[in-house]
C-alpha cells in the first residue's frame, strides 16, 4: 500500500506556490517535505495543517494507492 501526493503538487502548481511557501505556511520541516516528495506516509497532523492552509479536504491532496499485487 502507498500514498500519492500528486494532487498536492498539482494544487501547488495551480496556485503558483513553491514547496518552501507551503513549508512556511504550515510549519512543516524539510524532512517531512522530503517524505511527501517520496510518497511516504506522514502524520495526520501534517495533513491537517496542509488542508487548513490550502483550505481543502484531505482527498484533495492525497490518494491511497493499492499496489499490492498479491491480493485478489
Tab-separated table of N, CA and C in Angstrom:
chain	number	residue	atom	x	y	z
A	1	UNK	N	0.840	-1.180	0.000
A	1	UNK	CA	0.000	0.000	0.000
A	1	UNK	C	0.883	1.240	0.000
A	2	UNK	N	0.360	2.288	-0.576
A	2	UNK	CA	1.145	3.516	-0.686
A	2	UNK	C	0.225	4.716	-0.792
A	3	UNK	N	0.817	5.856	-0.648
A	3	UNK	CA	0.090	7.103	-0.781
A	3	UNK	C	0.690	7.895	-1.927
A	4	UNK	N	-0.133	8.686	-2.551
A	4	UNK	CA	0.337	9.558	-3.617
A	4	UNK	C	-0.083	10.985	-3.286
A	5	UNK	N	0.880	11.885	-3.331
A	5	UNK	CA	0.610	13.291	-3.059
A	5	UNK	C	0.621	14.110	-4.344
A	6	UNK	N	0.407	13.448	-5.481
A	6	UNK	CA	0.406	14.149	-6.763
A	6	UNK	C	-0.628	15.277	-6.799
A	7	UNK	N	-1.774	15.048	-6.147
A	7	UNK	CA	-2.807	16.092	-6.103
A	7	UNK	C	-2.286	17.339	-5.387
A	8	UNK	N	-1.490	17.131	-4.342
A	8	UNK	CA	-0.918	18.254	-3.604
A	8	UNK	C	0.017	19.051	-4.496
A	9	UNK	N	0.886	18.359	-5.211
A	9	UNK	CA	1.854	19.057	-6.077
A	9	UNK	C	1.136	19.816	-7.190
A	10	UNK	N	0.086	19.219	-7.736
A	10	UNK	CA	-0.677	19.898	-8.789
A	10	UNK	C	-1.358	21.152	-8.225
A	11	UNK	N	-1.879	21.015	-7.006
A	11	UNK	CA	-2.531	22.146	-6.350
A	11	UNK	C	-1.546	23.297	-6.149
A	12	UNK	N	-0.334	22.966	-5.719
A	12	UNK	CA	0.680	23.998	-5.521
A	12	UNK	C	1.002	24.691	-6.845
A	13	UNK	N	1.128	23.909	-7.910
A	13	UNK	CA	1.401	24.483	-9.230
A	13	UNK	C	0.265	25.402	-9.652
A	14	UNK	N	-0.970	24.933	-9.484
A	14	UNK	CA	-2.138	25.729	-9.867
A	14	UNK	C	-2.190	27.056	-9.109
A	15	UNK	N	-1.731	27.027	-7.867
A	15	UNK	CA	-1.770	28.234	-7.033
A	15	UNK	C	-0.460	29.019	-7.100
A	16	UNK	N	0.437	28.578	-7.976
A	16	UNK	CA	1.744	29.222	-8.143
A	16	UNK	C	2.498	29.313	-6.815
A	17	UNK	N	2.420	28.224	-6.045
A	17	UNK	CA	3.135	28.140	-4.772
A	17	UNK	C	4.307	27.189	-4.929
A	18	UNK	N	5.369	27.462	-4.189
A	18	UNK	CA	6.507	26.562	-4.168
A	18	UNK	C	6.452	25.749	-2.871
A	19	UNK	N	7.221	24.662	-2.841
A	19	UNK	CA	7.235	23.836	-1.630
A	19	UNK	C	7.658	24.652	-0.419
A	20	UNK	N	8.607	25.563	-0.615
A	20	UNK	CA	9.059	26.386	0.517
A	20	UNK	C	7.938	27.288	1.026
A	21	UNK	N	7.038	27.713	0.132
A	21	UNK	CA	5.893	28.523	0.549
A	21	UNK	C	4.970	27.702	1.441
A	22	UNK	N	4.736	26.456	1.039
A	22	UNK	CA	3.892	25.567	1.834
A	22	UNK	C	4.532	25.296	3.190
A	23	UNK	N	5.837	25.078	3.193
A	23	UNK	CA	6.551	24.837	4.446
A	23	UNK	C	6.400	26.024	5.398
A	24	UNK	N	6.517	27.224	4.866
A	24	UNK	CA	6.412	28.425	5.695
A	24	UNK	C	4.997	28.596	6.236
A	25	UNK	N	4.018	28.289	5.403
A	25	UNK	CA	2.617	28.481	5.773
A	25	UNK	C	2.130	27.436	6.779
A	26	UNK	N	2.743	26.261	6.773
A	26	UNK	CA	2.257	25.157	7.595
A	26	UNK	C	3.232	24.733	8.696
A	27	UNK	N	4.415	25.323	8.717
A	27	UNK	CA	5.445	24.963	9.701
A	27	UNK	C	5.857	23.497	9.570
A	28	UNK	N	5.930	23.020	8.326
A	28	UNK	CA	6.364	21.649	8.045
A	28	UNK	C	7.882	21.659	7.864
A	29	UNK	N	8.543	20.661	8.421
A	29	UNK	CA	10.003	20.589	8.304
A	29	UNK	C	10.419	20.082	6.926
A	30	UNK	N	11.683	20.299	6.605
A	30	UNK	CA	12.198	19.816	5.321
A	30	UNK	C	12.190	18.287	5.279
A	31	UNK	N	12.355	17.653	6.427
A	31	UNK	CA	12.307	16.188	6.494
A	31	UNK	C	10.920	15.684	6.115
A	32	UNK	N	9.896	16.317	6.652
A	32	UNK	CA	8.529	15.935	6.334
A	32	UNK	C	8.229	16.207	4.869
A	33	UNK	N	8.710	17.322	4.356
A	33	UNK	CA	8.500	17.654	2.943
A	33	UNK	C	9.172	16.608	2.057
A	34	UNK	N	10.324	16.110	2.482
A	34	UNK	CA	11.016	15.064	1.726
A	34	UNK	C	10.189	13.778	1.711
A	35	UNK	N	9.555	13.457	2.838
A	35	UNK	CA	8.680	12.283	2.898
A	35	UNK	C	7.524	12.425	1.914
A	36	UNK	N	6.930	13.611	1.883
A	36	UNK	CA	5.841	13.865	0.946
A	36	UNK	C	6.327	13.700	-0.487
A	37	UNK	N	7.532	14.171	-0.745
A	37	UNK	CA	8.103	14.075	-2.082
A	37	UNK	C	8.346	12.644	-2.532
A	38	UNK	N	8.532	11.763	-1.557
A	38	UNK	CA	8.773	10.345	-1.858
A	38	UNK	C	7.513	9.504	-1.694
A	39	UNK	N	6.363	10.156	-1.531
A	39	UNK	CA	5.079	9.478	-1.333
A	39	UNK	C	5.087	8.555	-0.121
A	40	UNK	N	5.778	8.981	0.936
A	40	UNK	CA	5.806	8.213	2.181
A	40	UNK	C	4.722	8.736	3.119
A	41	UNK	N	4.245	7.889	4.030
A	41	UNK	CA	3.207	8.339	4.967
A	41	UNK	C	3.721	9.438	5.901
A	42	UNK	N	2.866	10.400	6.187
A	42	UNK	CA	3.162	11.440	7.173
A	42	UNK	C	1.993	11.473	8.162
A	43	UNK	N	2.175	12.181	9.251
A	43	UNK	CA	1.144	12.186	10.289
A	43	UNK	C	-0.118	12.913	9.831
A	44	UNK	N	-1.213	12.557	10.456
A	44	UNK	CA	-2.485	13.214	10.162
A	44	UNK	C	-2.405	14.700	10.537
A	45	UNK	N	-1.608	15.021	11.543
A	45	UNK	CA	-1.435	16.413	11.948
A	45	UNK	C	-0.854	17.236	10.797
A	46	UNK	N	0.139	16.676	10.122
A	46	UNK	CA	0.756	17.354	8.979
A	46	UNK	C	-0.270	17.552	7.872
A	47	UNK	N	-1.012	16.498	7.563
A	47	UNK	CA	-2.021	16.589	6.510
A	47	UNK	C	-3.099	17.610	6.879
A	48	UNK	N	-3.469	17.643	8.156
A	48	UNK	CA	-4.477	18.598	8.619
A	48	UNK	C	-3.986	20.032	8.464
A	49	UNK	N	-2.701	20.277	8.777
A	49	UNK	CA	-2.144	21.623	8.633
A	49	UNK	C	-2.127	22.052	7.173
A	50	UNK	N	-1.809	21.110	6.280
A	50	UNK	CA	-1.805	21.415	4.845
A	50	UNK	C	-3.224	21.746	4.387
A	51	UNK	N	-4.180	20.918	4.802
A	51	UNK	CA	-5.582	21.155	4.429
A	51	UNK	C	-6.052	22.520	4.908
A	52	UNK	N	-5.719	22.863	6.144
A	52	UNK	CA	-6.140	24.146	6.706
A	52	UNK	C	-5.511	25.298	5.929
A	53	UNK	N	-4.217	25.203	5.653
A	53	UNK	CA	-3.502	26.281	4.964
A	53	UNK	C	-4.015	26.487	3.545
A	54	UNK	N	-4.343	25.392	2.869
A	54	UNK	CA	-4.782	25.468	1.477
A	54	UNK	C	-6.306	25.521	1.347
A	55	UNK	N	-6.992	25.368	2.494
A	55	UNK	CA	-8.458	25.362	2.527
A	55	UNK	C	-9.042	24.294	1.595
A	56	UNK	N	-8.566	23.063	1.804
A	56	UNK	CA	-9.030	21.920	1.020
A	56	UNK	C	-9.329	20.758	1.957
A	57	UNK	N	-9.927	19.699	1.417
A	57	UNK	CA	-10.141	18.466	2.165
A	57	UNK	C	-8.987	17.518	1.902
A	58	UNK	N	-8.831	16.530	2.766
A	58	UNK	CA	-7.700	15.614	2.666
A	58	UNK	C	-7.675	14.880	1.313
A	59	UNK	N	-8.848	14.569	0.785
A	59	UNK	CA	-8.914	13.893	-0.508
A	59	UNK	C	-8.445	14.755	-1.669
A	60	UNK	N	-8.320	16.061	-1.409
A	60	UNK	CA	-7.836	16.976	-2.444
A	60	UNK	C	-6.317	16.984	-2.543
A	61	UNK	N	-5.638	16.392	-1.545
A	61	UNK	CA	-4.173	16.434	-1.552
A	61	UNK	C	-3.502	15.065	-1.529
A	62	UNK	N	-4.248	14.025	-1.142
A	62	UNK	CA	-3.624	12.704	-1.034
A	62	UNK	C	-4.548	11.622	-1.586
A	63	UNK	N	-3.947	10.636	-2.233
A	63	UNK	CA	-4.670	9.460	-2.717
A	63	UNK	C	-4.053	8.219	-2.105
A	64	UNK	N	-4.879	7.249	-1.790
A	64	UNK	CA	-4.392	5.932	-1.379
A	64	UNK	C	-4.256	5.101	-2.636
A	65	UNK	N	-3.089	4.497	-2.806
A	65	UNK	CA	-2.829	3.672	-3.984
A	65	UNK	C	-2.560	2.251	-3.518
A	66	UNK	N	-3.413	1.324	-3.936
A	66	UNK	CA	-3.220	-0.072	-3.569
A	66	UNK	C	-2.359	-0.737	-4.634
A	67	UNK	N	-1.074	-0.908	-4.316
A	67	UNK	CA	-0.174	-1.530	-5.268
A	67	UNK	C	0.218	-2.935	-4.837
A	68	UNK	N	-0.648	-3.546	-4.053
A	68	UNK	CA	-0.422	-4.915	-3.586
A	68	UNK	C	-0.868	-5.884	-4.666
A	69	UNK	N	0.088	-6.469	-5.354
A	69	UNK	CA	-0.218	-7.355	-6.499
A	69	UNK	C	-0.732	-8.735	-6.036
A	70	UNK	N	-0.503	-9.078	-4.763
A	70	UNK	CA	-0.852	-10.426	-4.303
A	70	UNK	C	-2.326	-10.546	-3.930
A	71	UNK	N	-3.022	-9.425	-3.771
A	71	UNK	CA	-4.421	-9.519	-3.364
A	71	UNK	C	-5.315	-9.895	-4.531
A	72	UNK	N	-6.388	-10.618	-4.246
A	72	UNK	CA	-7.365	-10.932	-5.266
A	72	UNK	C	-7.240	-12.322	-5.732
